[in-house]
Structures are given as structure tokens and as C-alpha cells.
Tab-separated table of C-alpha atoms in Angstrom:
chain	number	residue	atom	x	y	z
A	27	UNK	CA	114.236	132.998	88.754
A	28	UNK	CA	116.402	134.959	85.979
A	29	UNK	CA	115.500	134.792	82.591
A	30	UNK	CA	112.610	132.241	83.143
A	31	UNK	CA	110.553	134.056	85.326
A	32	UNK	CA	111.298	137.226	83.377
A	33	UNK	CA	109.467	136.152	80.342
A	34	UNK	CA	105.866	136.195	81.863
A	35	UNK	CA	107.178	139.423	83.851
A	36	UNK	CA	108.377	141.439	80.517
A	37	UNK	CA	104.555	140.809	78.901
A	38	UNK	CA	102.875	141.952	82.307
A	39	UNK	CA	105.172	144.644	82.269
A	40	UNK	CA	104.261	146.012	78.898
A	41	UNK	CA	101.214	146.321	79.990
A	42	UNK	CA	101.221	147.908	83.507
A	43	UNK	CA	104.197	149.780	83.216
A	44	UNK	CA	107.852	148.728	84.621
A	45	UNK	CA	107.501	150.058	88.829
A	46	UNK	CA	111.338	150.172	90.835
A	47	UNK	CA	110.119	148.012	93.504
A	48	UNK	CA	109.187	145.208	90.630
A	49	UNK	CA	112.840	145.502	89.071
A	50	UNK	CA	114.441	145.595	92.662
A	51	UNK	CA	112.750	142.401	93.151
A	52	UNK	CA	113.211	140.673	90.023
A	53	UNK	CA	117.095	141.500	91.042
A	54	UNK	CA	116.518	140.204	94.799
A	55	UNK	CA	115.133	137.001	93.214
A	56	UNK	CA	117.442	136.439	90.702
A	57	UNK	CA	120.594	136.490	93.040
A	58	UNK	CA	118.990	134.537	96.110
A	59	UNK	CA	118.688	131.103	95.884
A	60	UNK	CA	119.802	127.647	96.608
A	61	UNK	CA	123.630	129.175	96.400
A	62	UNK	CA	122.918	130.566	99.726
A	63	UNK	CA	123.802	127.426	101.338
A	64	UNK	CA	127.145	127.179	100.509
A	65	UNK	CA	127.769	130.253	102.201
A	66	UNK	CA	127.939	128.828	105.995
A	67	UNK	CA	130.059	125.693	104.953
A	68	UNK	CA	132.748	127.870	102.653
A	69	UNK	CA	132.657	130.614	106.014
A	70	UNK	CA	132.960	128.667	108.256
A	71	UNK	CA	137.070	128.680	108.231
A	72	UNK	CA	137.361	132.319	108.433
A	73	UNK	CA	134.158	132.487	110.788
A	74	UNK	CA	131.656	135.734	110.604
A	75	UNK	CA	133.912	138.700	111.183
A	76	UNK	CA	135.369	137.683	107.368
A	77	UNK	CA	132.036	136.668	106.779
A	78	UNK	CA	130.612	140.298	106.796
A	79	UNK	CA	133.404	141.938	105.042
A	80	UNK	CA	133.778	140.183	101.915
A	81	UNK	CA	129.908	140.284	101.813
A	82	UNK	CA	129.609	143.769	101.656
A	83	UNK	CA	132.788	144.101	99.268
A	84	UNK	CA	131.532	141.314	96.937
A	85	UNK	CA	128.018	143.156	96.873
A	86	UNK	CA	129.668	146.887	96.182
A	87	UNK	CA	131.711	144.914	93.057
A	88	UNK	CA	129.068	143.145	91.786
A	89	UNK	CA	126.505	146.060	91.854
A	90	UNK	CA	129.045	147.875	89.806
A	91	UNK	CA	129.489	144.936	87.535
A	92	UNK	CA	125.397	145.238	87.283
A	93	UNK	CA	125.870	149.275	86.452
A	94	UNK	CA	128.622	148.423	83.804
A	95	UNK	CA	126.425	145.560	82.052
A	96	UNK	CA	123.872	148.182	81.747
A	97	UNK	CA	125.931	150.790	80.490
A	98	UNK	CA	126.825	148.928	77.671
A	99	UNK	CA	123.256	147.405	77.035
A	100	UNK	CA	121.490	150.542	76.867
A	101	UNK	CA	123.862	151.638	73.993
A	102	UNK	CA	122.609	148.848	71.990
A	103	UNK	CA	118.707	148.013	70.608
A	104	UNK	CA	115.949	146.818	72.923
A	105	UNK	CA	116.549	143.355	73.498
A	106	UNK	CA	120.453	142.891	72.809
A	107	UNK	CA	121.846	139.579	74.752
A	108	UNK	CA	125.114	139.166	76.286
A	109	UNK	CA	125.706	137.718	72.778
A	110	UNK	CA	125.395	140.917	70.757
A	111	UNK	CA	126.921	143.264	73.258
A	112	UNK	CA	130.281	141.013	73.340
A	113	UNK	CA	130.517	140.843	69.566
A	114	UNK	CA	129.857	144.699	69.007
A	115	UNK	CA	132.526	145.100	71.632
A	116	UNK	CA	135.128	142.093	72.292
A	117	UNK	CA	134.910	140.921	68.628
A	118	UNK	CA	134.355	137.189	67.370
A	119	UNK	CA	137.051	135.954	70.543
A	120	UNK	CA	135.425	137.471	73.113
A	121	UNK	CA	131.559	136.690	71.997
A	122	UNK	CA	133.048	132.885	71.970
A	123	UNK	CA	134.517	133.103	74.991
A	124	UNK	CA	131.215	134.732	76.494
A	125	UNK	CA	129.478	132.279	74.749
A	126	UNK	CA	131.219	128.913	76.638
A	127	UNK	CA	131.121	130.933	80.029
A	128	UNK	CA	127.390	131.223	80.015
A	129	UNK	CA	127.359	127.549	78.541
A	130	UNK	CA	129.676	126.436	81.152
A	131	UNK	CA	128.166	128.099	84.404
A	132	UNK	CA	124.612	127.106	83.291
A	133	UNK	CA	125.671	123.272	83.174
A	134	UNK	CA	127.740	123.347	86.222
A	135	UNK	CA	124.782	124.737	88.246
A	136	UNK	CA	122.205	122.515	87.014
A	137	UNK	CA	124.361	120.149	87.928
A	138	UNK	CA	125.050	121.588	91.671
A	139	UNK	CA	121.220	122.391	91.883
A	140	UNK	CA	120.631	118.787	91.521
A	141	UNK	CA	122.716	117.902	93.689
A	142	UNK	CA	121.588	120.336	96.206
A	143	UNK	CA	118.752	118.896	95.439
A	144	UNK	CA	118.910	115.222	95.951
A	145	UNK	CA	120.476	116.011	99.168
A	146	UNK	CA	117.253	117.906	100.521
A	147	UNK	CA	114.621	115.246	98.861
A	148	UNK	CA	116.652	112.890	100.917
A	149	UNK	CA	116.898	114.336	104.060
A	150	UNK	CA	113.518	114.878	104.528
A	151	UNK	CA	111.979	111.531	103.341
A	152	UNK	CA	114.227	110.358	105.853
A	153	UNK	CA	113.401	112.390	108.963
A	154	UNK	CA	109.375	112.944	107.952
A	155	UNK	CA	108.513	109.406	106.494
A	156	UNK	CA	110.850	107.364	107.778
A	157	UNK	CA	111.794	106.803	104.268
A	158	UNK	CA	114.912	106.142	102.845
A	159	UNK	CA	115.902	105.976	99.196
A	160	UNK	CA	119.471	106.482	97.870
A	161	UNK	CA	121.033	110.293	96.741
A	162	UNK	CA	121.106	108.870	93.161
A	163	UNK	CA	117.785	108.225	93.090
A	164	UNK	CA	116.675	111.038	94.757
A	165	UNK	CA	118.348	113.641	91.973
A	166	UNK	CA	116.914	111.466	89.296
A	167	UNK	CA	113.519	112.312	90.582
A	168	UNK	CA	114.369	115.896	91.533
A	169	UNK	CA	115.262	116.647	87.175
A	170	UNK	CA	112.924	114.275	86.346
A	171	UNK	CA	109.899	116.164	87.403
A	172	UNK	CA	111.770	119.855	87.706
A	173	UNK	CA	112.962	119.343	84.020
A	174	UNK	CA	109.271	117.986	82.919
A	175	UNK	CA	108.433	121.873	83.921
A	176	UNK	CA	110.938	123.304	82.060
A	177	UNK	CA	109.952	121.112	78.956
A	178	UNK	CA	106.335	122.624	78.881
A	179	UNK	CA	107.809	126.367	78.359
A	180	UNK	CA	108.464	129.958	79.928
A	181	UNK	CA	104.340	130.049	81.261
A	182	UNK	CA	104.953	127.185	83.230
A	183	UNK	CA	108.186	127.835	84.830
A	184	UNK	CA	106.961	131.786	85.405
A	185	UNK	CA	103.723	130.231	87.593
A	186	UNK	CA	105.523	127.388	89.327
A	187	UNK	CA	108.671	129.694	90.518
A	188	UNK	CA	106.184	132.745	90.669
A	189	UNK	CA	104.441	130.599	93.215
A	190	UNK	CA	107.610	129.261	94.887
A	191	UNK	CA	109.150	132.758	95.403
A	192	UNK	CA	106.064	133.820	97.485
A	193	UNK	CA	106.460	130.953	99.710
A	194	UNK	CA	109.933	130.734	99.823
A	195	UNK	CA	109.889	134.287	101.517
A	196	UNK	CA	107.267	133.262	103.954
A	197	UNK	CA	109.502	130.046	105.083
A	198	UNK	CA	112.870	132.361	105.121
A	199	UNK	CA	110.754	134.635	107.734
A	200	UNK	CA	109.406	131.853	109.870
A	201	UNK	CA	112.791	129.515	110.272
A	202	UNK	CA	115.090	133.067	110.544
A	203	UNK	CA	112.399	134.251	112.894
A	204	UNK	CA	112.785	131.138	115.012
A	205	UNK	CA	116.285	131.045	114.620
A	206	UNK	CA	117.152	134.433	115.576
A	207	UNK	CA	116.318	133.897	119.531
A	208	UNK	CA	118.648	131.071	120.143
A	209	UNK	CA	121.525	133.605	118.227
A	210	UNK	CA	124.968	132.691	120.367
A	211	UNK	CA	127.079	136.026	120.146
A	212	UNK	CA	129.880	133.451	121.715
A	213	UNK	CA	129.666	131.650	118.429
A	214	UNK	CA	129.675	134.489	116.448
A	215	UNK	CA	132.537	136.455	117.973
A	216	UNK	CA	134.296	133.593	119.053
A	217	UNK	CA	137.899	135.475	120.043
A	218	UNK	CA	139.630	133.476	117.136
A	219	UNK	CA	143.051	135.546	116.456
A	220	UNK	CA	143.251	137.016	112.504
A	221	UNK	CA	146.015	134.306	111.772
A	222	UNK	CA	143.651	131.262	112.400
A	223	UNK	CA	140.971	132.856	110.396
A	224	UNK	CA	142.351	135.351	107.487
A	225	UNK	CA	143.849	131.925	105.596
A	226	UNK	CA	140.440	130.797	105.049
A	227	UNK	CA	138.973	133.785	103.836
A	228	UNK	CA	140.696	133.322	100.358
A	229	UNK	CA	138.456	130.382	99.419
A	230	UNK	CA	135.447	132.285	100.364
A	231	UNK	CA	135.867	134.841	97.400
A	232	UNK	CA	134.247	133.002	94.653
A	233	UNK	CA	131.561	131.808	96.172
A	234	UNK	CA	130.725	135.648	97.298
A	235	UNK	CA	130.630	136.515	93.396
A	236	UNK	CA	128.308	133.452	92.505
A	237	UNK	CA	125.556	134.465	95.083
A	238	UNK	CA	125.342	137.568	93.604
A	239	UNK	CA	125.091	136.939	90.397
A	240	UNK	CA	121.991	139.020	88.972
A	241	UNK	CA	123.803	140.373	85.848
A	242	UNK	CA	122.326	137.788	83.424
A	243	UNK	CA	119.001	139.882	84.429
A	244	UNK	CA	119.863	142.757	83.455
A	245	UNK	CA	119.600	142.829	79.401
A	246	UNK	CA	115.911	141.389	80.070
A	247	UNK	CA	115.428	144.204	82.838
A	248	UNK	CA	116.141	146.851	81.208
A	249	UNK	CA	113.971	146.199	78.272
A	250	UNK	CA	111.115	145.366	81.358
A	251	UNK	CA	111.663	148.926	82.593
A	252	UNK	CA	111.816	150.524	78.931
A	253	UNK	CA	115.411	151.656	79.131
A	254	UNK	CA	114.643	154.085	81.719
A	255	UNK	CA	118.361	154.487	83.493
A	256	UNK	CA	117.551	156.407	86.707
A	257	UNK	CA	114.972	153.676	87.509
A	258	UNK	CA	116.952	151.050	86.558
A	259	UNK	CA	120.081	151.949	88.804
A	260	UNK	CA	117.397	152.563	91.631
A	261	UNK	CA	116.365	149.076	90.867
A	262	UNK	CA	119.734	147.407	90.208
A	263	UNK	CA	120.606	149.288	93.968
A	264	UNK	CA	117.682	148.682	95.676
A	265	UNK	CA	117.821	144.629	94.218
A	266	UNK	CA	121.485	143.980	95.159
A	267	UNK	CA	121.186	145.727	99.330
A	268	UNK	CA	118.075	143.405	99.694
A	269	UNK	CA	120.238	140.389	98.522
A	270	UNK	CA	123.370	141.626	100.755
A	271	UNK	CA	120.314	141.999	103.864
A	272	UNK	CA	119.178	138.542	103.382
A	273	UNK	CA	122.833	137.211	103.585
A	274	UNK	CA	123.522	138.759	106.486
A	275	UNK	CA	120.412	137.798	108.391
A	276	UNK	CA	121.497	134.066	106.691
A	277	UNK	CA	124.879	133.907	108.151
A	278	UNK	CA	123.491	135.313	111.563
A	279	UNK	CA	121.367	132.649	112.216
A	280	UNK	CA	123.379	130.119	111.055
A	281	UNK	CA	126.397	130.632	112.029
A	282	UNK	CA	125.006	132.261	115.196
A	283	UNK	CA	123.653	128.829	116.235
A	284	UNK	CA	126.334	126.370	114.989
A	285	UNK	CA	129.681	126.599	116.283
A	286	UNK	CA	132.692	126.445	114.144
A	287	UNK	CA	134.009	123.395	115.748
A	288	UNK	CA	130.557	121.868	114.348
A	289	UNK	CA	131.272	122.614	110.768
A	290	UNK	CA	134.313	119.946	109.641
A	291	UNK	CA	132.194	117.211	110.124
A	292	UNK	CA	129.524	118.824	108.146
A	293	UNK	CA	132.025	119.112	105.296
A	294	UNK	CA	133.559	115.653	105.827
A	295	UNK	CA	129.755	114.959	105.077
A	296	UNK	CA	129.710	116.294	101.904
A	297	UNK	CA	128.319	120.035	102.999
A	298	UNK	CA	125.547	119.719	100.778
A	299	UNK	CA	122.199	121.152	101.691
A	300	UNK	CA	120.800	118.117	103.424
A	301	UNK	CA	123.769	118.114	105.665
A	302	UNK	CA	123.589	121.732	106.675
A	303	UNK	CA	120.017	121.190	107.801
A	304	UNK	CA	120.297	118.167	109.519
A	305	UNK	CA	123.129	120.301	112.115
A	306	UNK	CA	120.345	122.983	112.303
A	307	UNK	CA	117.676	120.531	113.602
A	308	UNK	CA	120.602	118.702	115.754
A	309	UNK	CA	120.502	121.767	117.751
A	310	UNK	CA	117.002	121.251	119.351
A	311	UNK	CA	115.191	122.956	116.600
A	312	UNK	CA	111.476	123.574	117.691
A	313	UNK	CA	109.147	121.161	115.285
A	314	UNK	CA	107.633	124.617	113.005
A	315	UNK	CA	110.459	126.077	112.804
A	316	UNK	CA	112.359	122.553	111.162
A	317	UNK	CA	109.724	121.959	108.926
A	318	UNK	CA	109.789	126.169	107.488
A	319	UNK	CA	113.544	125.347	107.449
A	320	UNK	CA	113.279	122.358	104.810
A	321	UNK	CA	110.796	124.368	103.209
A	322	UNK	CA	113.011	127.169	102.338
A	323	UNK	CA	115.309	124.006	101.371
A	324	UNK	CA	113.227	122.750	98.487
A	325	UNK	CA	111.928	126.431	97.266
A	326	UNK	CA	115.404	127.435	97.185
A	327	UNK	CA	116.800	125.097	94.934
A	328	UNK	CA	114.038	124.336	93.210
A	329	UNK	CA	113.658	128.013	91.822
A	330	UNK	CA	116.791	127.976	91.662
A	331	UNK	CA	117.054	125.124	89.191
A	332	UNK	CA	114.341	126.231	86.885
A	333	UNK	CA	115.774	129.453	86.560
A	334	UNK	CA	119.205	128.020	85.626
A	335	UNK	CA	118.138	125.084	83.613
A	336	UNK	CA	115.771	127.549	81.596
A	337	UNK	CA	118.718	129.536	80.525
A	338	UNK	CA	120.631	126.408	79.896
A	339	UNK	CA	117.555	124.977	77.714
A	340	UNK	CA	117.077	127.868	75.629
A	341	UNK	CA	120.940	128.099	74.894
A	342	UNK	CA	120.740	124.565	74.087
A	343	UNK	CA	118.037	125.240	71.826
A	344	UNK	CA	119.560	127.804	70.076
A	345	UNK	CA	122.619	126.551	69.752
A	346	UNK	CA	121.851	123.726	68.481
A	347	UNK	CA	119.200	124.828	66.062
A	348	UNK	CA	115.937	122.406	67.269
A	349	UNK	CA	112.751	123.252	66.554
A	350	UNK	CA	110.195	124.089	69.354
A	351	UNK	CA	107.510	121.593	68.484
A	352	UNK	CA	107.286	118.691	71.102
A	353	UNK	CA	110.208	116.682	69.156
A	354	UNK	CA	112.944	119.340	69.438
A	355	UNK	CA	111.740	120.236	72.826
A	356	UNK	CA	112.363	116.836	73.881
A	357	UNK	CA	116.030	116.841	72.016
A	358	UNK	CA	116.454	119.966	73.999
A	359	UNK	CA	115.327	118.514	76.970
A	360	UNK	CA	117.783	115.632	76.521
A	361	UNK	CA	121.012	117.493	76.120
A	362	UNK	CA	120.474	119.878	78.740
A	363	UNK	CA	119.245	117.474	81.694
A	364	UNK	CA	121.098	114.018	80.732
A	365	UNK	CA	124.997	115.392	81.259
A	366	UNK	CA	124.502	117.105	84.774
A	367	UNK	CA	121.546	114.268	86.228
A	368	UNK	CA	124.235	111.516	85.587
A	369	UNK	CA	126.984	113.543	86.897
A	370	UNK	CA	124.715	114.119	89.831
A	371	UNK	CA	123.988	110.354	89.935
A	372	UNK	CA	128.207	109.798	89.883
A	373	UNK	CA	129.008	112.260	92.451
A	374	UNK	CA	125.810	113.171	94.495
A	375	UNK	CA	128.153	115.643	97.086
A	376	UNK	CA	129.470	118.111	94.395
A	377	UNK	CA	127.602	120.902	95.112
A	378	UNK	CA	129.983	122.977	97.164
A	379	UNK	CA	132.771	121.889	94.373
A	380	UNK	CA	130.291	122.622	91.543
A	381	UNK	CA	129.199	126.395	93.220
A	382	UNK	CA	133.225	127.037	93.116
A	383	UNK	CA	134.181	125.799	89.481
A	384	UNK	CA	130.824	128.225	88.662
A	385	UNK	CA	133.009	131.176	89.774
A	386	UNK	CA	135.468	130.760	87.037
A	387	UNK	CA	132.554	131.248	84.864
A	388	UNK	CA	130.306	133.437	85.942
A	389	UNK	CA	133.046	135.922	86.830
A	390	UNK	CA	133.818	136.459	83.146
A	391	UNK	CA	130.571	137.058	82.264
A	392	UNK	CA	129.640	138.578	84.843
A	393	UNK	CA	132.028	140.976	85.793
A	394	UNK	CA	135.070	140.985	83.354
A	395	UNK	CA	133.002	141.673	80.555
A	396	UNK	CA	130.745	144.250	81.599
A	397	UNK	CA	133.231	146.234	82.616
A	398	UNK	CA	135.428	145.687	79.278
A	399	UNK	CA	132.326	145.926	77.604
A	400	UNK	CA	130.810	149.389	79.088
A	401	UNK	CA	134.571	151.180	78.692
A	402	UNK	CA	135.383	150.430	75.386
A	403	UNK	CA	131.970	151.401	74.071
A	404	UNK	CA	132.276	155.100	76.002
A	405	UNK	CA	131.471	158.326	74.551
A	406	UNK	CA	130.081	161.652	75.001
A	407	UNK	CA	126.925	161.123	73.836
A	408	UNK	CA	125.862	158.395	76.471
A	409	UNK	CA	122.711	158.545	78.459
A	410	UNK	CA	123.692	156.728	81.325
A	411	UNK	CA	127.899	156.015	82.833
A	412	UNK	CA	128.756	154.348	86.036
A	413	UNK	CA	130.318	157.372	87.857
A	414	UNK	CA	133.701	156.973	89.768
A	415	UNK	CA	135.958	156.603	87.044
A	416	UNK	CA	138.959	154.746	86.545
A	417	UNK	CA	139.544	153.781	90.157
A	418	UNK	CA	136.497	152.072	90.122
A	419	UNK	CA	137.158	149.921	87.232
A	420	UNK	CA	140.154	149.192	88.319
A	421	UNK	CA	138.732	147.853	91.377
A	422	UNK	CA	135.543	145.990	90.043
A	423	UNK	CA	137.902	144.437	87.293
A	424	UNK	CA	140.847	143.243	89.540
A	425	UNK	CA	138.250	142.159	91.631
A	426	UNK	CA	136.813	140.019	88.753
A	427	UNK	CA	140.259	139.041	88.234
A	428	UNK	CA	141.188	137.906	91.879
A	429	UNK	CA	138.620	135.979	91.479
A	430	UNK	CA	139.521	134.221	88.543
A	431	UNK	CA	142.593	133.342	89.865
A	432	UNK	CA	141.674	132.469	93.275
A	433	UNK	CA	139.339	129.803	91.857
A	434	UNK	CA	141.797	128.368	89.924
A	435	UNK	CA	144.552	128.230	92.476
A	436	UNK	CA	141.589	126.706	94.430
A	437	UNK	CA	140.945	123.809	91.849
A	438	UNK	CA	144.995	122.966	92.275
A	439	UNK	CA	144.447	122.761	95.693
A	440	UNK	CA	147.124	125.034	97.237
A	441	UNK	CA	144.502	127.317	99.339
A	442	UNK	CA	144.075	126.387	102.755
A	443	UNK	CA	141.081	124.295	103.257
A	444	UNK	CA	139.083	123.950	106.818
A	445	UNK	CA	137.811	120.973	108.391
């Protein structure tokens, strides 16, 4: 939901007063999403064991990487952006390189989400109605009407996604709930030795970091919870362990009911969305517990997308200089939605690809940032600093940069690749 759903959230909050529970779960929402599916396919080398561990790591470094951003936003006014804290701290350089890595994740997942999303809108034309239209097609539609919300402003994508998100939960109970009986420890502790597996594991590190991406919250949040620091690491906390819970539950089920031999033809497939789901209900799904599953599907990345493509929008927007009347909503609309649509419409199975190339991204602002942005801004007379000193910025940062340049050595392809 991110900074879309946040701007109907930030007026209710100024009148009822910012709660935990509400920031945990603005948090939650902002970090679970359509991204989730890629998590399976890009696991499914180094299997569940691997799985677990570089969940819980990727969740301890990206909570800190959440503590760090707000470290260095509460030294600065209500209401500083990403934009103002990297040019009080990194200079002119490091606000422009901020500036293309929010630019550059926000395109490449409206483009993935669209993807995603074609796949989905596909899929289940084809196994409900009998119906089937072409991926290209189906993405058109899927911006087409998606990006028609985003064109009519923040109150329509905070009660469409506000909506979504309530539904989304009760779909992620009933297809987990089914799922969870028919859970094959055999599959999930399948004997594999650490030399098949570990190889894989590399790959999966980026894709960790972009499911828990909250930080772009957490300027809005913190003005939301009136720069109260105690409740906003409770909520930062509390947000991030609900997002590692879902995972897990998410990777139990699936994994616990696909094998791993099952998996490379899912990939040679494309491993988009639609493909994921159609091995689900291959395994003899019962009829609810399919139809909660596509559900989930279409919730997922469709709040997903209107979170995203919000952000994206109102960068556009700014950047650019239009006007908010219905003509320079409408240029607006055109730059952000035209490039990813047609690159959707080109290459309809990019959205494992795209999730990856966000990585590069979203780990520099992200991670890399915060943290260079919280030390170098340090003093005595702080309210709030993340505690554990310089070992743990050592660790959050070289974990930003591992990432970095894991993704990249990715993109050349010279990391082992399964299936």
C-alpha cells in the first residue's frame, strides 16, 4: 500500500491519534505483496532449510535499515522525504543518486506488477470461463483499469487498496488454511546434501531485501505517529516479525506441497504468478481453497501495483513539473503507465527478472542510505539511535552491499541458476 494508502491514513490519524498496532500494520502492508511470489520460484534451488535462514537474516537487516531511516528522519522537520534527508546528508551526488534509485525501482515494479499481473488475469479466465485471451492483452487491461484508479487521486487508491487489504488477509487465511493439511515434511526436508543446495542460495539474496522493503514508509510513518520514537520502533518491530511470519507460513505451504523436482518446469514457464498457481491447483487442490488462492493472486498484485505506481505517479509529477488539473494528470498518467505496459506487452514473463533488477535499486535506498544517512548525521543531542554500534552497521551495510553486488553478478549471469 506504501505511500498511497498512507495519505488517507496520515488525515485519519491526525485526528484519532497514531495507535502501534496501526503503524505495525501500515509496515505489514507495505512489505507484503505481490513480491511474495517470487519467493518459492527463486527458493526453490536451495530448498527451505536456506529458505528460513536468509529470511530471518534479511528481516533482522532490513528492520535495522528501517531503525536507521528513522534515525535520520526524526532529525529533520515533519514531513522530510528521502529527498531532503539525502541532500542534508550525502550532498547534491547522493540526493541524485537517491533520486534515480527510487525512479528506477518504482518503474521496474510497475512493470513486474503488470506482469504479475497479466499472468493471474490470464490464468483464471482460462480455468473459470473457459476463456482465453493473450498475456499482452491481459496486462493492457490489468494498467488500463488499475492506472484509471491511480489517475483519480490518493482517496481513491486509499478505499480501493483499503478494501483489498481486508480481503486479501481473509483469502491468505482460507488457501494457507487449506494448504497447511496436505504440508509434506518429505518435501520440505528433503535430505538434499549442503553442496546441491548452498550454490543456489546466492541468487536468493536480493529478492529477500525486495520483499521487505517497508522503508519508503517510514518518513510518512513517522509523521502518522507524531515523531514519537519508542512507538515507532515498537511499530517498525512489530510491522517487520508479522511480514517475516507471513513468509514463513508462505514458503510452508508452498513449498511444503510442491516438490523441488516440480519447480524447473515452472521456471522454464516463465515463473510468473499464473504459473505458480496453476502447480498449486495441479496438486488436487480442493475447489474453495483454488478459488481463495487466485484471490490472494489478484489482491496481491493489485495492491501491490497501486501502491507502487502511486509513488511512481507522484514522482513523475513532480519531476516533471505538471499541473494536477485533469490535463497534467493525464500527462502524468502517460509517462508513468506507457513505458512499463509496453514493456509488459514485449516481454509478458519478466517478473521474476524485473523483482531481481529491483534489488539493485531498492537496496540503495533502502538500506545503503539509511545507514550512511543516520551515521553521518550523529550527535549527542539525538532523541532516538539504533543501539548496537558499529558492528551493526557494519553488518546492515555490507549486507546492503552483498546485495548490490550479488545482483549484479546475477545480471552477468555467472551465479548458478536452478531448473
Amino acid at each position: 500500500m506504501s505511500e498511497a494508502v498512507l495519505t488517507g491514513v496520515e488525515a485519519r490519524g491526525q485526528k484519532r491519534g497514531a495507535s502501534v498496532l496501526g503503524g505495525a500494520l501500515i509496515v505489514a502492508g507495505t512489505s507484503i505483496g505481490a513480491g511474495m511470489f517470487s519467493l518459492p520460484v527463486i527458493a526453490s534451488g536451495a530448498w527451505f532449510g536456506w529458505s528460513l535462514v536468509l529470511l530471518l537474516i534479511g528481516w533482522y537487516c532490513m528492520y535495522s535499515a528501517g531503525l536507521y531511516l528513522l534515525e535520520a528522519n526524526l532529525r529533520h522537520r515533519e514531513g522530510a522525504s528521502f529527498d531532503t534527508m539525502a541532500q542534508a546528508t550525502l550532498g547534491n551526488a547522493g540526493r541524485l543518486v537517491n533520486g534515480l534509485a527510487v525512479g528506477f525501482v518504482c518503474y521496474i515494479l510497475t512493470y513486474a506488477y503488470i506482469s504479475g499481473g497479466s499472468s493471474i488475469i490470464a490464468h483464471t479466465l482460462q480455468s473459470v470461463a473457459g476463456i482465453s485471451i493473450g498475456s499482452e492483452l491481459a496486462g493492457t487491461l490489468f494498467a488500463l483499469v488499475l492506472g484509471s484508479i491511480v489517475v483519480f487521486g490518493p482517496m481513491a487508491v486509499d478505499k480501493a487498496t483499503t478494501v483489498m487489504l481486508g480481503a486479501m488477509v481473509i483469502a491468505f487465511l482460507g488457501f494457507s488454511g487449506g494448504l497447511m493439511g496436505s504440508v509434506s515434511t518429505d518435501n520440505l526436508f528433503n535430505g538434499l546434501p549442503l553442496s546441491e543446495t548452498s550454490p543456489f542460495a546466492l541468487s536468493m539474496i536480493s529478492f529477500i531485501a525486495v520483499s521487505y522493503g517497508f522503508q519508503t514508509c517510514v518518513p510518512s510513518l513517522t509523521s502518522y505517529m507524531k515523531r514519537d520514537s519508542k512507538s515507532l520502533k515498537s511499530a517498525i518491530l512489530i510491522g517487520s516479525v508479522l511480514t517475516l511470519v507471513f513468509y514463513l507460513v508462505w514458503q510452508l505451504v508452498i513449498l511444503g506441497n510442491l516438490s523441488r523436482d516440480q519447480f524447473p518446469a515452472i521456471i522454464a514457464s516463465g515463473g510468473n504468478i499464473g504459473d505458480l498457481v496453476l502447480a498449486l491447483e495441479q496438486t488436487g487442490l480442493n475447489m474453495s481453497t483454488s478459488k481463495m488462492l487466485q484471490l490472494f493472486s489478484h489482491l496481491a498484485v493489485s495492491t501491490s501495483f497501486l501502491g507502487v505506481s502511486m509513488g511512481l505517479f507522484d514522482y513523475i509529477a513532480d519531476f516533471f513539473g505538471f499541473s494536477n488539473d485533469l490535463p497534467g494528470r493525464l500527462k502524468t498518467a502517460a509517462v508513468t503507465f506507457i513505458p512499463p505496459t509496453v514493456l509488459g506487452v514485449m516481454l509478458p514473463n519478466g517478473f521474476i527478472a524485473a523483482i531481481g533488477f529491483a534489488g539493485i535499486g531498492a537496496v540503495t535506498f533502502s538500506v545503503l542510505s539509511p545507514v550512511l544517512m543516520a551515521v553521518k548525521g550523529r550527535s549527542e543531542r539525538d532523541e532516538f539511535q539504533v543501539s548496537g554500534g558499529k558492528p551493526r552497521i557494519a553488518l546492515v551495510f555490507g549486507f546492503g552491499l552483498t546485495v548490490l553486488v550479488l545482483e549484479v553478478v546475477n545480471m552477468m549471469g555467472m551465479l548458478p541458476t536452478f531448473g
